[in-house]
Tab-separated table of C-alpha atoms in Angstrom:
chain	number	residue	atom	x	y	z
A	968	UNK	CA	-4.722	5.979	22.406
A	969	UNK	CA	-2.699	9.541	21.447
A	970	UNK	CA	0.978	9.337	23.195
A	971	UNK	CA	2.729	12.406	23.562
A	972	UNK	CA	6.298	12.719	21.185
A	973	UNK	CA	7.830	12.877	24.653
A	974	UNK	CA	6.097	9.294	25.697
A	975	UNK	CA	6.938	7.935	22.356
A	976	UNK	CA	10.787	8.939	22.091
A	977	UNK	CA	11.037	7.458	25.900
A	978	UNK	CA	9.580	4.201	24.485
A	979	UNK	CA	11.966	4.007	21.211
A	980	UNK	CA	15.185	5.398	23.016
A	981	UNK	CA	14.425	2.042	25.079
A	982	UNK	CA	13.937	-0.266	21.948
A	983	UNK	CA	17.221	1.289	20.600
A	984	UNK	CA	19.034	-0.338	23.001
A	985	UNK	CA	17.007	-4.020	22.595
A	986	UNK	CA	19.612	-6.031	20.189
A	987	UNK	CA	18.956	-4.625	17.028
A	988	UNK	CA	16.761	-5.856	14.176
A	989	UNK	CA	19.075	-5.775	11.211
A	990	UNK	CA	23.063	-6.179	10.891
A	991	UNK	CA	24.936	-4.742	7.816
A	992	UNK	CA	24.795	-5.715	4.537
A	993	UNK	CA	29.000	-6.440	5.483
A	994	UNK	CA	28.029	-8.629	7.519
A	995	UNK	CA	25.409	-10.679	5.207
A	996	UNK	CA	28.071	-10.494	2.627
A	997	UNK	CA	30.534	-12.301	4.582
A	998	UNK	CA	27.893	-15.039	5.881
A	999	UNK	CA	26.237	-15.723	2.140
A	1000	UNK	CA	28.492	-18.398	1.242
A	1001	UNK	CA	27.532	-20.355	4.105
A	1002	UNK	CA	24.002	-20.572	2.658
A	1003	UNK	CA	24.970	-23.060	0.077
A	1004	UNK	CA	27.127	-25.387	1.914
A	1005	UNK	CA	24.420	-25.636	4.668
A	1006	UNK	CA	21.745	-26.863	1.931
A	1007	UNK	CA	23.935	-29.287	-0.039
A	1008	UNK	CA	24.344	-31.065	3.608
A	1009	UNK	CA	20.462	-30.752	3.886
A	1010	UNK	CA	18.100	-29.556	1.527
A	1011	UNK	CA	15.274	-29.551	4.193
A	1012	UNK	CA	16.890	-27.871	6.763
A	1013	UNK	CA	15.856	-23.696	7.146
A	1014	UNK	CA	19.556	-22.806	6.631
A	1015	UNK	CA	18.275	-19.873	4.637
A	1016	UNK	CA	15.889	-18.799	7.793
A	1017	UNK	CA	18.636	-19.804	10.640
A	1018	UNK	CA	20.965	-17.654	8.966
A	1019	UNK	CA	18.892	-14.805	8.573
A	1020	UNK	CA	17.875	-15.417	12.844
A	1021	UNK	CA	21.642	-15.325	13.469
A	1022	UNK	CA	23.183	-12.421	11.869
A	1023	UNK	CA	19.337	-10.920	12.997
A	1024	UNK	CA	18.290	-9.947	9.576
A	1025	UNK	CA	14.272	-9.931	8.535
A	1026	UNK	CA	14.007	-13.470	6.755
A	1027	UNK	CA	12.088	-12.375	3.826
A	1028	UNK	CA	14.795	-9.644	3.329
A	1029	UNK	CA	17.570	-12.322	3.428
A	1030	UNK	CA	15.584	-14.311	1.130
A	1031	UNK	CA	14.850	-11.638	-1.164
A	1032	UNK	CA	18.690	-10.547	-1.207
A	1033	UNK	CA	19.651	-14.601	-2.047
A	1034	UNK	CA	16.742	-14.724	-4.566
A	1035	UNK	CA	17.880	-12.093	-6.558
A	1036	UNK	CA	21.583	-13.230	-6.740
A	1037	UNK	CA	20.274	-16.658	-7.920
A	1038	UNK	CA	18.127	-15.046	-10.466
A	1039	UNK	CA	20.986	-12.742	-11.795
A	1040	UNK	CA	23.637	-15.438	-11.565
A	1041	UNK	CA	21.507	-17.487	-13.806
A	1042	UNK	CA	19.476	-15.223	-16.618
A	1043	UNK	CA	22.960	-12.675	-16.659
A	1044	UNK	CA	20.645	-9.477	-15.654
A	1045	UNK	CA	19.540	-8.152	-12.667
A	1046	UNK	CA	15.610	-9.440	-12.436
A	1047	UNK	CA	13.186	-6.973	-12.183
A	1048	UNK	CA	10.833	-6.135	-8.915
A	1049	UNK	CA	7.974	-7.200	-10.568
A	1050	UNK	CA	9.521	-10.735	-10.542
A	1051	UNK	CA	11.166	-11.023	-7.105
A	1052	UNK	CA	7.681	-10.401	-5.674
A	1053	UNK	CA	6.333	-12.374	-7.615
A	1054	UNK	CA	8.327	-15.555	-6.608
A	1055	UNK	CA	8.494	-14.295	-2.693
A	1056	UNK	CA	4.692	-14.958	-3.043
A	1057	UNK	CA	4.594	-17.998	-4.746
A	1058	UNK	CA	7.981	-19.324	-4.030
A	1059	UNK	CA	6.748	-22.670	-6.430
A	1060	UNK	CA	7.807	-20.268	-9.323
A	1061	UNK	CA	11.661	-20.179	-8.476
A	1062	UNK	CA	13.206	-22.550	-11.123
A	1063	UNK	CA	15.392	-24.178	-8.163
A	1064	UNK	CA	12.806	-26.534	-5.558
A	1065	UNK	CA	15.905	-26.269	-2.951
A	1066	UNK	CA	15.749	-22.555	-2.943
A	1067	UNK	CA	12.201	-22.349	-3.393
A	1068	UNK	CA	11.860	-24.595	-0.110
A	1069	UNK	CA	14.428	-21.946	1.499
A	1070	UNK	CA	12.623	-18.854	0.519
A	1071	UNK	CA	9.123	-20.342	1.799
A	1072	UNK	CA	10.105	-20.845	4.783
A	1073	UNK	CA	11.585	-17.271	5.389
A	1074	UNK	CA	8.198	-15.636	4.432
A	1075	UNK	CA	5.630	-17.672	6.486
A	1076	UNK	CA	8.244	-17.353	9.605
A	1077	UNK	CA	8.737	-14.081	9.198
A	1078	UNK	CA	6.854	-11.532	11.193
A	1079	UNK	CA	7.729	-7.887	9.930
A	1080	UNK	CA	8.143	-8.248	6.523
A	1081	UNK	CA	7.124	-10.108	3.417
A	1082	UNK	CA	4.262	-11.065	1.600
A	1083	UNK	CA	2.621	-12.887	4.234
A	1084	UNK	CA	2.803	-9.554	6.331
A	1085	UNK	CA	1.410	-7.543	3.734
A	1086	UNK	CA	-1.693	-9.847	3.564
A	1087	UNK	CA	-1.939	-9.782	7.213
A	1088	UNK	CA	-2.004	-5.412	7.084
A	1089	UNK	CA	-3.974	-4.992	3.922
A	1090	UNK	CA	-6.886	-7.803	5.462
A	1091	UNK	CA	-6.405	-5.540	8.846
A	1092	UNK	CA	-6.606	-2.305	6.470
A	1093	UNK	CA	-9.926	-3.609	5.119
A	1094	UNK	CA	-11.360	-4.526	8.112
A	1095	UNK	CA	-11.270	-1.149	9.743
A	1096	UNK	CA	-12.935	0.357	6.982
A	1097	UNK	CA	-16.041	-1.823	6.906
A	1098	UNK	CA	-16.140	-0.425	10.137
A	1099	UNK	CA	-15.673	2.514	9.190
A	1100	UNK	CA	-18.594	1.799	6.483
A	1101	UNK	CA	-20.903	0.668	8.999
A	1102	UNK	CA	-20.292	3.696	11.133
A	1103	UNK	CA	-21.069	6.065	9.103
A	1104	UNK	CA	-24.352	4.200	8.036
A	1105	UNK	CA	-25.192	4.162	11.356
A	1106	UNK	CA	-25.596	7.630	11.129
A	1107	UNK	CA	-26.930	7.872	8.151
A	1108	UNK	CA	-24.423	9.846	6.897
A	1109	UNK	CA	-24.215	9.601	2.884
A	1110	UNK	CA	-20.954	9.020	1.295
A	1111	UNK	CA	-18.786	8.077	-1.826
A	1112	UNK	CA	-16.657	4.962	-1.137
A	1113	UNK	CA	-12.972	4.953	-2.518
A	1114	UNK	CA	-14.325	1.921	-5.057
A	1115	UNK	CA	-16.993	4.582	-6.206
A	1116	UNK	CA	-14.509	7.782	-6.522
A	1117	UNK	CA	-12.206	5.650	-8.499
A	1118	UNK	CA	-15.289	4.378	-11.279
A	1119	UNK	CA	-16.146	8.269	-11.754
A	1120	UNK	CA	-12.122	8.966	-12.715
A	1121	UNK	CA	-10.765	9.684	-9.361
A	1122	UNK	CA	-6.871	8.512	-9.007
A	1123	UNK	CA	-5.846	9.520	-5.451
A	1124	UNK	CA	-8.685	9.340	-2.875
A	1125	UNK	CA	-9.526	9.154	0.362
A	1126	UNK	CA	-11.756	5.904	1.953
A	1127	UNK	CA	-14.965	8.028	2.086
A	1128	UNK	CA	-16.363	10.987	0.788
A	1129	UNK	CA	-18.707	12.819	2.792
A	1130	UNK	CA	-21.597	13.620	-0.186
A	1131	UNK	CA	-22.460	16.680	2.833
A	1132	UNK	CA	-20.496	17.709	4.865
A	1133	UNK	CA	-20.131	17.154	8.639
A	1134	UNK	CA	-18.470	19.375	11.520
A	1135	UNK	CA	-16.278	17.603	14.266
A	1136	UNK	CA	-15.048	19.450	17.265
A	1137	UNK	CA	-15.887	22.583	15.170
A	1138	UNK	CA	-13.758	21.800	12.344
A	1139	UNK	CA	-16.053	21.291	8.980
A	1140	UNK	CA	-14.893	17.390	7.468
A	1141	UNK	CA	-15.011	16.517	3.654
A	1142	UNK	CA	-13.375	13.505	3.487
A	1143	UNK	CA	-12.484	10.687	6.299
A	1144	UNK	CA	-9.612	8.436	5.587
A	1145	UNK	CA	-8.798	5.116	7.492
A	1146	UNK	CA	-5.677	3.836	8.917
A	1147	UNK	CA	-5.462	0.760	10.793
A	1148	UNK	CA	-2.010	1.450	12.132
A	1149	UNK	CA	-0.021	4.065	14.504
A	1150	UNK	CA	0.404	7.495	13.539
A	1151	UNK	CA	4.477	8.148	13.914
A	1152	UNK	CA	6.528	11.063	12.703
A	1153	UNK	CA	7.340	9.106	9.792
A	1154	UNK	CA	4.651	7.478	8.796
A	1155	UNK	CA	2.863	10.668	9.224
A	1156	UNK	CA	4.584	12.639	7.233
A	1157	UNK	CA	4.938	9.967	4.324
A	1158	UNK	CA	1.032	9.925	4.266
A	1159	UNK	CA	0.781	13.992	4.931
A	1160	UNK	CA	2.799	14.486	1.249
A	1161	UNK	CA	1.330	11.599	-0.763
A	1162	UNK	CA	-1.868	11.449	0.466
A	1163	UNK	CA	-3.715	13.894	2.770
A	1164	UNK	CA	-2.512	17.001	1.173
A	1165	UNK	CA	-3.592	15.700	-2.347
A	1166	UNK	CA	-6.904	15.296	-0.520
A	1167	UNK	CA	-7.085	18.594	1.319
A	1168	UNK	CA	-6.116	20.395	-1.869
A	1169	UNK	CA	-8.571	18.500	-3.564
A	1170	UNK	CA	-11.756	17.533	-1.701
A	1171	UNK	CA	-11.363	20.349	1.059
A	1172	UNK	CA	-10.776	19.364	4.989
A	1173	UNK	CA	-10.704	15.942	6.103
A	1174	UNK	CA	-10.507	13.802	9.125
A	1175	UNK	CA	-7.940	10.823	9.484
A	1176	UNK	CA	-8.611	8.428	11.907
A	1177	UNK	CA	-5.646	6.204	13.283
A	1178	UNK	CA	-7.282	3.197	14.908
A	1179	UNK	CA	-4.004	2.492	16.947
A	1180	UNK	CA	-3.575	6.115	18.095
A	1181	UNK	CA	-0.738	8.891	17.298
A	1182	UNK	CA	1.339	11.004	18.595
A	1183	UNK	CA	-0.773	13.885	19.810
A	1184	UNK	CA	1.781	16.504	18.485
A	1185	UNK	CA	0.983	16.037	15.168
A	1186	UNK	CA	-2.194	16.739	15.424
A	1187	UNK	CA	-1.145	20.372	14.754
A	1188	UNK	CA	-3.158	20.864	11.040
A	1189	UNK	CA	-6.248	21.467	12.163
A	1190	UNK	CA	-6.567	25.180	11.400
A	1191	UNK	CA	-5.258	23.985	7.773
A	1192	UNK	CA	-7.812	21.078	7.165
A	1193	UNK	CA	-6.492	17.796	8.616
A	1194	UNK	CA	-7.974	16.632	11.391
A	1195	UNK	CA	-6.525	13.240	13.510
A	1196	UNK	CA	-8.732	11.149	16.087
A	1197	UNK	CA	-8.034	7.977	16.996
A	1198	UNK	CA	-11.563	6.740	17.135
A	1199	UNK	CA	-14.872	7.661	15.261
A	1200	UNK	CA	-15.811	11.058	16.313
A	1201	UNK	CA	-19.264	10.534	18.756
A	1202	UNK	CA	-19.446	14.610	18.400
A	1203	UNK	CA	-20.745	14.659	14.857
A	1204	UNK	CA	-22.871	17.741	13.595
A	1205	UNK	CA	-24.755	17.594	10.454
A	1206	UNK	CA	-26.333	20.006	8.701
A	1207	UNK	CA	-29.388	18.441	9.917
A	1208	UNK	CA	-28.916	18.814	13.361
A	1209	UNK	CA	-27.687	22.579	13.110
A	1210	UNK	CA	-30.899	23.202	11.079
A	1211	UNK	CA	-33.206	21.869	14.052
A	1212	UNK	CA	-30.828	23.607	16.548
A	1213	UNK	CA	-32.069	27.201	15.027
């Protein structure tokens, strides 16, 4: 599915007026303190989580905000990332059961952010490219998996390398990278400097497939080496096949 930028800002002007996702950090400030007076009545209760619901904050934010004033209330020193995700995984680690109880139930309730989340994308992630894999074996096209690249030294790569190269809709491909999400402006352009470029520069042109579609404007590198589809290309000329064409 490819929506056009015009389709797509029609459909998020219309979520900008939904009630919004977040409040300000104001506003969390001046709610925190009921936090502890609702768990000394009941340690049980999801204070933590009903607060977060009603000043419509993501939980796992709220619970990583309240985490890491606990933490530097009690060591003196503001605790490092490493730690806070740490304990937002495996809330059992937090030194206090009430607030350990608390920050559980954020995360598994929680259904944009959080660790839980990020196990949900990365297992969707990995799914798409065994597909992915199993495409490209299908056509008996040899490659270089990411796991392979990295062994020989590699630091930034791509899903697969293409060990010869393919053409696709007349554009010669290198490299094919997976993405089991939408393509957005941002998102697009994140990926563009810290990924595909690197590749490009690197490995030559490249094809990036976003499994959930894109918007079709930025689709606009072609002539530069990056290539988007939204599915695996069924157009696929190998050297092969333009040897037995001539």
């Amino acid at each position: 599915m490819k929506l056009s930028k015009a389709q797509y800002d029609e459909i998020a002007q219309f979520l900008g007026h939904v009630q919004p996702t977040r409040q300000s950090l104001r506003k969390l400030k001046e709610r925190f303190p009921r936090y502890l007076n609702g768990v000394m009545k009941n340690a049980a209760a999801p204070v933590l989580l009903e607060l977060a619901n009603e000043v419509d904050f993501a939980p796992s934010l709220m619970a990583r905000i309240v985490l890491e004033r606990f933490l530097q209330e009690q060591e003196g020193t503001i605790p490092s990332k490493t730690l806070i995700n740490s304990m937002l995984r495996d809330s059992s680690q937090i030194p206090d059961g009430v607030l350990a109880n608390q920050v559980y139930q954020c995360t598994v309730n929680d259904c944009c952010y959080g660790p839980l989340v990020d196990c949900i994308k990365h297992a969707i992630g990995h799914e798409h490219e065994v597909l992915l894999r199993e495409m490209l074996l299908e056509k008996n096209l040899s490659f270089l998996a990411e796991e392979q690249l990295r062994a020989k030294g590699y630091d930034k790569t791509p899903d697969f390398i293409l060990e010869v190269p393919v053409a696709v809709e007349g554009h010669i491909i290198h490299w094919i990278e997976s993405k089991a999400s939408f393509g957005d402006e941002c998102s697009h352009q994140a990926y563009l400097h810290d990924q595909f470029w690197s590749y490009w520069n690197r490995f030559g042109p490249g094809l990036v497939i976003y499994w959930y579609g894109f918007i079709e404007e930025l689709d606009c590198h072609r002539e530069r080496g990056i290539l988007l589809k939204d599915c695996f290309p069924t157009d696929i000329v190998t050297l092969r096949h333009s040897m037995a064409q001539h």
